Amino acid sequence: MSDTVKVALADGLLRLTLNRPDKLNSFNDEMHLALRAGFQRAHDDNDVRAVLLTGSGRGFCAGQDLGDRDPRKETRPDLGRTIETFYNPLVRLIRSLDKPVICAVNGVAAGAGANIAIACDIVLAARSAKFIQAFSKIGLVPDSGGTWTLARLIGEARAKALTLLAEQLTAETAASWGLIWRVVDDAELMNEAEALGKKLATGPTFGLGLIKQALQASAGNTLDQQLDLERDLQRRAGQSADYAEGVLAFLDKRQPAFSGR
Ligand code: LHQ
């Protein structure tokens, strides 16, 4: 098993920690495969009810490992192949997972690292963290869904300036623009992320997955289509064990004990 991603499951929360700190957790093929395996496990394992993604050391992720991309060794590379093989499947795995994914951005998130962070469902960032759409510095286009996510979350004007200029965005500004959920003092980041993870991992997982599905579908739907989708998803949610438990707990004036089903 690769040590490029540390994997730990406890109390329903699967922790995935990018672990190439000397390279600011930039992606080589091995780390890609290890992270993909982690998210695949989240899909397949019923004991996983939420995921927490973070980085070890002082950075979250600096995107692709450029040490592997020396143009003196590789002329006219096919980067589309790298995207198709690694980044696109990863983003699809995160978005299609019917369980919540928290990202704790513990330090700089650059290039694909920034866009993988904002592909997650709830993003917390350490106050010292920075987001950098570094792609244009090396003549590339934002990938990992960044052109879609940024335009939707912060609007085209900010998305264009951010990606064309490749200026660093502070965590505070990212939060005030609605790119992420919340900024947390550095020393508190992992405590807050863990607390959030535990809360979600003991929640009504089936229903939470449906909420994620509904919100993601809204981008391509009219209001009418979305109303129909909400009806269909609510029908399914209403037949879940957790709905029955939630209502019973309310009536009994006690905390619910959700099973995730
Ligand atoms: C790195 C990296 C890195 C290797 C820091 N690679 N070593 C898709 C398809 C295929 C190919 C291309 O890319 C893509 C998608 C992308 O992600 S494109 C964007 C790629 N990423 C970047 O351009 C970011 C490059 N890194 C930086 O600009 C800086 O390192 C940032 C601003 C992230 C952090 O700066 P500092 O805090 O000053 O740290 P540092 O630069 O000193 O880095 C620390 C070490 O990490 C250093 O190694 P060293 O041995 O000198 O201590 C860096 O070489 C290494 N490192 N990023 N992407």
mmCIF file of C-alpha atoms and ligand atoms in Angstrom:
data_model
loop_
_atom_site.group_PDB
_atom_site.id
_atom_site.type_symbol
_atom_site.label_atom_id
_atom_site.label_comp_id
_atom_site.label_asym_id
_atom_site.label_seq_id
_atom_site.Cartn_x
_atom_site.Cartn_y
_atom_site.Cartn_z
ATOM 1 C CA MET A 1 0.000 0.000 0.000
ATOM 2 C CA SER A 2 1.272 3.475 -0.907
ATOM 3 C CA ASP A 3 2.120 5.925 1.880
ATOM 4 C CA THR A 4 1.465 8.902 -0.415
ATOM 5 C CA VAL A 5 -2.047 9.071 1.054
ATOM 6 C CA LYS A 6 -2.664 8.218 4.696
ATOM 7 C CA VAL A 7 -6.002 6.474 5.135
ATOM 8 C CA ALA A 8 -7.804 6.021 8.458
ATOM 9 C CA LEU A 9 -11.406 5.084 9.194
ATOM 10 C CA ALA A 10 -12.859 5.784 12.631
ATOM 11 C CA ASP A 11 -16.456 6.276 13.715
ATOM 12 C CA GLY A 12 -17.723 6.416 10.131
ATOM 13 C CA LEU A 13 -15.285 9.161 9.090
ATOM 14 C CA LEU A 14 -12.701 8.239 6.450
ATOM 15 C CA ARG A 15 -9.662 10.498 6.729
ATOM 16 C CA LEU A 16 -7.575 10.843 3.588
ATOM 17 C CA THR A 17 -4.350 12.790 4.096
ATOM 18 C CA LEU A 18 -2.189 13.682 1.105
ATOM 19 C CA ASN A 19 1.288 12.742 2.184
ATOM 20 C CA ARG A 20 4.130 14.067 0.048
ATOM 21 C CA PRO A 21 4.920 17.024 2.288
ATOM 22 C CA ASP A 22 8.399 17.657 0.802
ATOM 23 C CA LYS A 23 6.665 18.419 -2.513
ATOM 24 C CA LEU A 24 3.753 20.278 -0.922
ATOM 25 C CA ASN A 25 1.669 17.152 -1.618
ATOM 26 C CA SER A 26 1.817 17.676 -5.381
ATOM 27 C CA PHE A 27 0.443 14.785 -7.424
ATOM 28 C CA ASN A 28 2.553 12.051 -8.914
ATOM 29 C CA ASP A 29 0.918 8.987 -10.432
ATOM 30 C CA GLU A 30 1.291 7.006 -7.227
ATOM 31 C CA MET A 31 -0.526 9.603 -5.126
ATOM 32 C CA HIS A 32 -3.244 9.864 -7.752
ATOM 33 C CA LEU A 33 -3.888 6.129 -7.603
ATOM 34 C CA ALA A 34 -3.797 6.092 -3.801
ATOM 35 C CA LEU A 35 -6.275 8.971 -3.525
ATOM 36 C CA ARG A 36 -8.542 7.405 -6.080
ATOM 37 C CA ALA A 37 -8.485 4.134 -4.114
ATOM 38 C CA GLY A 38 -9.430 6.097 -0.980
ATOM 39 C CA PHE A 39 -12.452 7.687 -2.643
ATOM 40 C CA GLN A 40 -13.397 4.378 -4.249
ATOM 41 C CA ARG A 41 -13.425 2.840 -0.786
ATOM 42 C CA ALA A 42 -15.719 5.647 0.354
ATOM 43 C CA HIS A 43 -18.095 4.619 -2.434
ATOM 44 C CA ASP A 44 -17.926 0.890 -1.701
ATOM 45 C CA ASP A 45 -17.686 0.638 2.086
ATOM 46 C CA ASN A 46 -20.961 1.079 3.992
ATOM 47 C CA ASP A 47 -18.993 1.819 7.163
ATOM 48 C CA VAL A 48 -17.800 5.069 5.565
ATOM 49 C CA ARG A 49 -20.388 7.784 6.149
ATOM 50 C CA ALA A 50 -18.290 10.904 5.503
ATOM 51 C CA VAL A 51 -14.822 11.748 4.170
ATOM 52 C CA LEU A 52 -12.260 14.263 5.402
ATOM 53 C CA LEU A 53 -9.549 15.237 2.907
ATOM 54 C CA THR A 54 -6.505 17.204 4.051
ATOM 55 C CA GLY A 55 -2.743 17.478 3.531
ATOM 56 C CA SER A 56 0.266 16.702 5.706
ATOM 57 C CA GLY A 57 2.937 19.301 6.399
ATOM 58 C CA ARG A 58 2.646 22.978 5.571
ATOM 59 C CA GLY A 59 0.741 22.695 2.283
ATOM 60 C CA PHE A 60 -2.545 21.188 1.169
ATOM 61 C CA CYS A 61 -1.593 20.369 -2.441
ATOM 62 C CA ALA A 62 0.488 22.159 -5.093
ATOM 63 C CA GLY A 63 -1.235 20.476 -8.058
ATOM 64 C CA GLN A 64 0.658 18.333 -10.506
ATOM 65 C CA ASP A 65 4.246 17.409 -9.582
ATOM 66 C CA LEU A 66 6.130 19.466 -12.132
ATOM 67 C CA GLY A 67 9.328 17.570 -11.344
ATOM 68 C CA ASP A 68 7.811 14.746 -13.388
ATOM 69 C CA ARG A 69 7.125 17.113 -16.282
ATOM 70 C CA ASP A 70 10.554 18.274 -17.427
ATOM 71 C CA PRO A 71 10.034 19.490 -21.035
ATOM 72 C CA ARG A 72 13.647 18.576 -21.840
ATOM 73 C CA LYS A 73 12.651 14.937 -21.363
ATOM 74 C CA GLU A 74 9.105 15.056 -22.697
ATOM 75 C CA THR A 75 8.454 17.140 -25.798
ATOM 76 C CA ARG A 76 4.868 17.957 -26.838
ATOM 77 C CA PRO A 77 3.309 15.954 -24.008
ATOM 78 C CA ASP A 78 -0.347 14.907 -24.125
ATOM 79 C CA LEU A 79 -1.688 16.546 -20.968
ATOM 80 C CA GLY A 80 -5.227 15.659 -22.023
ATOM 81 C CA ARG A 81 -4.264 12.072 -21.318
ATOM 82 C CA THR A 82 -3.141 12.968 -17.788
ATOM 83 C CA ILE A 83 -6.417 14.767 -17.205
ATOM 84 C CA GLU A 84 -8.486 11.900 -18.589
ATOM 85 C CA THR A 85 -6.505 9.263 -16.686
ATOM 86 C CA PHE A 86 -6.221 10.965 -13.300
ATOM 87 C CA TYR A 87 -7.885 14.294 -12.572
ATOM 88 C CA ASN A 88 -11.269 13.805 -14.234
ATOM 89 C CA PRO A 89 -11.968 10.406 -12.632
ATOM 90 C CA LEU A 90 -10.991 11.839 -9.232
ATOM 91 C CA VAL A 91 -13.333 14.830 -9.485
ATOM 92 C CA ARG A 92 -16.126 12.567 -10.728
ATOM 93 C CA LEU A 93 -15.574 10.222 -7.766
ATOM 94 C CA ILE A 94 -15.817 13.124 -5.303
ATOM 95 C CA ARG A 95 -18.903 14.655 -6.876
ATOM 96 C CA SER A 96 -20.758 11.377 -7.366
ATOM 97 C CA LEU A 97 -20.084 10.090 -3.846
ATOM 98 C CA ASP A 98 -23.417 9.951 -2.033
ATOM 99 C CA LYS A 99 -21.729 10.888 1.249
ATOM 100 C CA PRO A 100 -20.403 14.295 2.340
ATOM 101 C CA VAL A 101 -16.772 15.200 1.648
ATOM 102 C CA ILE A 102 -15.096 17.804 3.845
ATOM 103 C CA CYS A 103 -11.839 19.383 2.749
ATOM 104 C CA ALA A 104 -9.574 20.937 5.370
ATOM 105 C CA VAL A 105 -7.167 23.157 3.441
ATOM 106 C CA ASN A 106 -4.233 23.273 5.828
ATOM 107 C CA GLY A 107 -1.914 25.415 3.672
ATOM 108 C CA VAL A 108 -1.327 26.449 0.092
ATOM 109 C CA ALA A 109 -3.673 24.924 -2.501
ATOM 110 C CA ALA A 110 -2.323 25.565 -5.996
ATOM 111 C CA GLY A 111 -3.297 24.460 -9.497
ATOM 112 C CA ALA A 112 -5.253 21.223 -9.513
ATOM 113 C CA GLY A 113 -4.844 21.173 -5.719
ATOM 114 C CA ALA A 114 -7.025 24.273 -5.421
ATOM 115 C CA ASN A 115 -9.667 22.890 -7.731
ATOM 116 C CA ILE A 116 -9.827 19.495 -6.052
ATOM 117 C CA ALA A 117 -10.347 21.314 -2.741
ATOM 118 C CA ILE A 118 -13.287 23.305 -4.082
ATOM 119 C CA ALA A 119 -14.776 20.179 -5.693
ATOM 120 C CA CYS A 120 -15.426 18.917 -2.148
ATOM 121 C CA ASP A 121 -18.738 19.570 -0.398
ATOM 122 C CA ILE A 122 -17.671 21.619 2.618
ATOM 123 C CA VAL A 123 -14.325 23.409 2.512
ATOM 124 C CA LEU A 124 -12.659 24.747 5.644
ATOM 125 C CA ALA A 125 -9.353 26.580 5.328
ATOM 126 C CA ALA A 126 -6.664 27.527 7.803
ATOM 127 C CA ARG A 127 -6.345 31.300 8.111
ATOM 128 C CA SER A 128 -2.825 31.091 6.621
ATOM 129 C CA ALA A 129 -3.922 29.009 3.608
ATOM 130 C CA LYS A 130 -3.830 30.448 0.094
ATOM 131 C CA PHE A 131 -5.601 29.431 -3.091
ATOM 132 C CA ILE A 132 -3.645 29.899 -6.319
ATOM 133 C CA GLN A 133 -4.967 29.198 -9.821
ATOM 134 C CA ALA A 134 -1.341 28.670 -10.855
ATOM 135 C CA PHE A 135 -2.127 27.231 -14.301
ATOM 136 C CA SER A 136 -1.653 30.404 -16.368
ATOM 137 C CA LYS A 137 1.823 30.893 -14.897
ATOM 138 C CA ILE A 138 2.904 27.881 -16.938
ATOM 139 C CA GLY A 139 0.652 28.413 -19.941
ATOM 140 C CA LEU A 140 -2.063 25.958 -18.882
ATOM 141 C CA VAL A 141 -5.816 26.029 -18.456
ATOM 142 C CA PRO A 142 -7.477 25.439 -15.066
ATOM 143 C CA ASP A 143 -8.536 21.804 -14.790
ATOM 144 C CA SER A 144 -10.168 19.465 -12.264
ATOM 145 C CA GLY A 145 -13.457 21.272 -12.890
ATOM 146 C CA GLY A 146 -12.059 24.661 -11.876
ATOM 147 C CA THR A 147 -13.515 26.628 -14.782
ATOM 148 C CA TRP A 148 -16.954 25.240 -13.902
ATOM 149 C CA THR A 149 -16.714 25.475 -10.127
ATOM 150 C CA LEU A 150 -15.116 28.925 -9.975
ATOM 151 C CA ALA A 151 -17.561 30.496 -12.410
ATOM 152 C CA ARG A 152 -20.493 29.092 -10.446
ATOM 153 C CA LEU A 153 -19.223 29.899 -6.968
ATOM 154 C CA ILE A 154 -17.639 33.322 -7.395
ATOM 155 C CA GLY A 155 -18.985 34.500 -10.774
ATOM 156 C CA GLU A 156 -17.308 34.987 -14.121
ATOM 157 C CA ALA A 157 -15.636 38.338 -13.380
ATOM 158 C CA ARG A 158 -13.734 37.077 -10.348
ATOM 159 C CA ALA A 159 -13.103 33.674 -11.911
ATOM 160 C CA LYS A 160 -11.550 35.251 -14.986
ATOM 161 C CA ALA A 161 -9.289 37.628 -13.063
ATOM 162 C CA LEU A 162 -8.221 34.904 -10.657
ATOM 163 C CA THR A 163 -7.322 32.415 -13.386
ATOM 164 C CA LEU A 164 -5.831 34.863 -15.894
ATOM 165 C CA LEU A 165 -3.670 36.621 -13.299
ATOM 166 C CA ALA A 166 -2.878 33.566 -11.111
ATOM 167 C CA GLU A 167 -2.815 35.833 -8.079
ATOM 168 C CA GLN A 168 -2.998 34.184 -4.702
ATOM 169 C CA LEU A 169 -6.303 34.395 -2.858
ATOM 170 C CA THR A 170 -6.252 34.451 0.930
ATOM 171 C CA ALA A 171 -8.505 32.102 2.860
ATOM 172 C CA GLU A 172 -10.374 35.124 4.259
ATOM 173 C CA THR A 173 -11.158 36.445 0.793
ATOM 174 C CA ALA A 174 -12.052 32.968 -0.452
ATOM 175 C CA ALA A 175 -14.619 32.720 2.343
ATOM 176 C CA SER A 176 -15.964 36.234 1.821
ATOM 177 C CA TRP A 177 -16.423 35.479 -1.900
ATOM 178 C CA GLY A 178 -18.269 32.230 -1.188
ATOM 179 C CA LEU A 179 -15.563 29.975 -2.614
ATOM 180 C CA ILE A 180 -15.273 28.064 0.661
ATOM 181 C CA TRP A 181 -17.420 27.531 3.741
ATOM 182 C CA ARG A 182 -15.290 28.929 6.555
ATOM 183 C CA VAL A 183 -11.859 30.141 7.695
ATOM 184 C CA VAL A 184 -10.515 28.657 10.912
ATOM 185 C CA ASP A 185 -7.483 29.636 12.997
ATOM 186 C CA ASP A 186 -4.577 27.411 11.984
ATOM 187 C CA ALA A 187 -4.324 25.680 15.356
ATOM 188 C CA GLU A 188 -8.042 24.881 15.325
ATOM 189 C CA LEU A 189 -8.395 23.664 11.743
ATOM 190 C CA MET A 190 -8.168 19.932 12.328
ATOM 191 C CA ASN A 191 -10.283 20.022 15.512
ATOM 192 C CA GLU A 192 -13.043 21.844 13.654
ATOM 193 C CA ALA A 193 -12.774 19.611 10.609
ATOM 194 C CA GLU A 194 -12.901 16.469 12.764
ATOM 195 C CA ALA A 195 -15.908 17.771 14.694
ATOM 196 C CA LEU A 196 -17.705 18.525 11.455
ATOM 197 C CA GLY A 197 -16.721 15.115 10.093
ATOM 198 C CA LYS A 198 -18.042 13.307 13.165
ATOM 199 C CA LYS A 199 -21.302 15.247 13.014
ATOM 200 C CA LEU A 200 -21.798 14.335 9.369
ATOM 201 C CA ALA A 201 -20.690 10.719 9.895
ATOM 202 C CA THR A 202 -23.437 10.230 12.471
ATOM 203 C CA GLY A 203 -26.039 11.994 10.334
ATOM 204 C CA PRO A 204 -28.761 10.597 8.055
ATOM 205 C CA THR A 205 -26.289 9.571 5.349
ATOM 206 C CA PHE A 206 -28.873 8.515 2.784
ATOM 207 C CA GLY A 207 -30.663 11.854 3.023
ATOM 208 C CA LEU A 208 -27.407 13.815 3.028
ATOM 209 C CA GLY A 209 -26.432 12.056 -0.193
ATOM 210 C CA LEU A 210 -29.743 13.074 -1.747
ATOM 211 C CA ILE A 211 -29.209 16.718 -0.717
ATOM 212 C CA LYS A 212 -25.807 16.680 -2.410
ATOM 213 C CA GLN A 213 -27.344 15.155 -5.529
ATOM 214 C CA ALA A 214 -30.126 17.765 -5.662
ATOM 215 C CA LEU A 215 -27.837 20.758 -5.284
ATOM 216 C CA GLN A 216 -25.399 19.477 -7.873
ATOM 217 C CA ALA A 217 -28.189 18.792 -10.354
ATOM 218 C CA SER A 218 -29.519 22.348 -9.979
ATOM 219 C CA ALA A 219 -26.780 23.755 -12.225
ATOM 220 C CA GLY A 220 -28.232 22.101 -15.295
ATOM 221 C CA ASN A 221 -31.936 22.226 -14.372
ATOM 222 C CA THR A 222 -34.785 24.692 -14.774
ATOM 223 C CA LEU A 223 -36.848 25.444 -11.665
ATOM 224 C CA ASP A 224 -39.554 23.114 -12.951
ATOM 225 C CA GLN A 225 -37.092 20.275 -13.419
ATOM 226 C CA GLN A 226 -35.640 20.939 -10.005
ATOM 227 C CA LEU A 227 -39.090 20.904 -8.363
ATOM 228 C CA ASP A 228 -39.723 17.511 -9.949
ATOM 229 C CA LEU A 229 -36.344 16.256 -8.802
ATOM 230 C CA GLU A 230 -36.998 17.433 -5.231
ATOM 231 C CA ARG A 231 -40.328 15.564 -5.284
ATOM 232 C CA ASP A 232 -38.623 12.367 -6.415
ATOM 233 C CA LEU A 233 -35.767 12.627 -3.943
ATOM 234 C CA GLN A 234 -38.116 13.499 -1.084
ATOM 235 C CA ARG A 235 -40.150 10.412 -1.904
ATOM 236 C CA ARG A 236 -37.008 8.316 -1.495
ATOM 237 C CA ALA A 237 -35.892 10.171 1.648
ATOM 238 C CA GLY A 238 -39.323 9.668 3.204
ATOM 239 C CA GLN A 239 -38.929 5.901 2.892
ATOM 240 C CA SER A 240 -35.578 5.824 4.676
ATOM 241 C CA ALA A 241 -35.047 4.407 8.147
ATOM 242 C CA ASP A 242 -33.415 7.684 9.147
ATOM 243 C CA TYR A 243 -36.509 9.721 8.315
ATOM 244 C CA ALA A 244 -38.575 7.487 10.606
ATOM 245 C CA GLU A 245 -35.911 7.741 13.305
ATOM 246 C CA GLY A 246 -35.672 11.534 12.934
ATOM 247 C CA VAL A 247 -39.403 12.026 13.358
ATOM 248 C CA LEU A 248 -39.629 9.514 16.229
ATOM 249 C CA ALA A 249 -36.754 11.229 18.032
ATOM 250 C CA PHE A 250 -38.486 14.571 17.607
ATOM 251 C CA LEU A 251 -41.750 13.211 18.988
ATOM 252 C CA ASP A 252 -39.949 11.487 21.880
ATOM 253 C CA LYS A 253 -37.926 14.648 22.610
ATOM 254 C CA ARG A 254 -34.569 12.832 22.316
ATOM 255 C CA GLN A 255 -31.536 12.926 20.052
ATOM 256 C CA PRO A 256 -31.892 10.747 16.921
ATOM 257 C CA ALA A 257 -29.618 7.734 16.421
ATOM 258 C CA PHE A 258 -29.249 7.631 12.649
ATOM 259 C CA SER A 259 -28.104 4.413 11.008
ATOM 260 C CA GLY A 260 -27.267 6.084 7.690
ATOM 261 C CA ARG A 261 -29.941 4.082 5.818
HETATM 262 C C1 LHQ B 1 6.733 21.200 -6.043
HETATM 263 C C2 LHQ B 1 5.534 21.684 -6.552
HETATM 264 C C3 LHQ B 1 5.010 21.090 -7.701
HETATM 265 C C4 LHQ B 1 6.848 19.664 -7.707
HETATM 266 C C5 LHQ B 1 6.022 22.838 -4.831
HETATM 267 N N1 LHQ B 1 5.697 20.076 -8.257
HETATM 268 N N2 LHQ B 1 7.392 20.202 -6.619
HETATM 269 C C6 LHQ B 1 -2.320 18.901 -15.088
HETATM 270 C C7 LHQ B 1 -1.869 18.069 -16.158
HETATM 271 C C8 LHQ B 1 -0.493 17.787 -16.303
HETATM 272 C C9 LHQ B 1 0.536 18.587 -16.075
HETATM 273 C C10 LHQ B 1 0.506 19.845 -15.492
HETATM 274 O O1 LHQ B 1 -0.418 20.188 -14.508
HETATM 275 C C11 LHQ B 1 -1.686 19.855 -14.407
HETATM 276 C C12 LHQ B 1 -2.450 20.576 -13.412
HETATM 277 C C13 LHQ B 1 -1.713 21.510 -12.479
HETATM 278 O O2 LHQ B 1 -1.808 21.325 -11.300
HETATM 279 S S1 LHQ B 1 -0.847 22.799 -13.142
HETATM 280 C C14 LHQ B 1 -0.220 23.646 -11.736
HETATM 281 C C15 LHQ B 1 0.980 22.963 -11.134
HETATM 282 N N3 LHQ B 1 1.369 23.609 -9.911
HETATM 283 C C16 LHQ B 1 2.032 24.755 -9.875
HETATM 284 O O3 LHQ B 1 2.337 25.374 -10.859
HETATM 285 C C17 LHQ B 1 2.447 25.239 -8.491
HETATM 286 C C18 LHQ B 1 3.947 25.179 -8.363
HETATM 287 N N4 LHQ B 1 4.348 25.579 -7.022
HETATM 288 C C19 LHQ B 1 4.422 26.854 -6.621
HETATM 289 O O4 LHQ B 1 4.139 27.772 -7.334
HETATM 290 C C20 LHQ B 1 4.887 27.090 -5.213
HETATM 291 O O5 LHQ B 1 5.565 25.950 -4.762
HETATM 292 C C21 LHQ B 1 3.719 27.393 -4.229
HETATM 293 C C22 LHQ B 1 3.163 28.795 -4.552
HETATM 294 C C23 LHQ B 1 2.615 26.354 -4.323
HETATM 295 C C24 LHQ B 1 4.269 27.406 -2.786
HETATM 296 O O6 LHQ B 1 5.378 28.264 -2.704
HETATM 297 P P1 LHQ B 1 6.335 28.202 -1.421
HETATM 298 O O7 LHQ B 1 5.520 28.206 -0.203
HETATM 299 O O8 LHQ B 1 7.348 29.293 -1.622
HETATM 300 O O9 LHQ B 1 7.042 26.767 -1.483
HETATM 301 P P2 LHQ B 1 8.204 26.259 -2.467
HETATM 302 O O10 LHQ B 1 7.976 26.769 -3.844
HETATM 303 O O11 LHQ B 1 9.536 26.544 -1.836
HETATM 304 O O12 LHQ B 1 7.938 24.676 -2.488
HETATM 305 C C25 LHQ B 1 8.392 23.814 -1.448
HETATM 306 C C26 LHQ B 1 8.931 22.566 -2.098
HETATM 307 O O13 LHQ B 1 7.855 21.927 -2.781
HETATM 308 C C27 LHQ B 1 9.979 22.887 -3.144
HETATM 309 O O14 LHQ B 1 10.897 21.814 -3.160
HETATM 310 P P3 LHQ B 1 12.422 22.027 -2.624
HETATM 311 O O15 LHQ B 1 13.049 20.706 -2.849
HETATM 312 O O16 LHQ B 1 13.004 23.142 -3.434
HETATM 313 O O17 LHQ B 1 12.247 22.381 -1.168
HETATM 314 C C28 LHQ B 1 9.197 22.886 -4.416
HETATM 315 O O18 LHQ B 1 9.963 22.595 -5.554
HETATM 316 C C29 LHQ B 1 8.196 21.780 -4.146
HETATM 317 N N5 LHQ B 1 7.003 21.943 -4.965
HETATM 318 N N6 LHQ B 1 5.109 22.705 -5.781
HETATM 319 N N7 LHQ B 1 3.832 21.446 -8.227
#
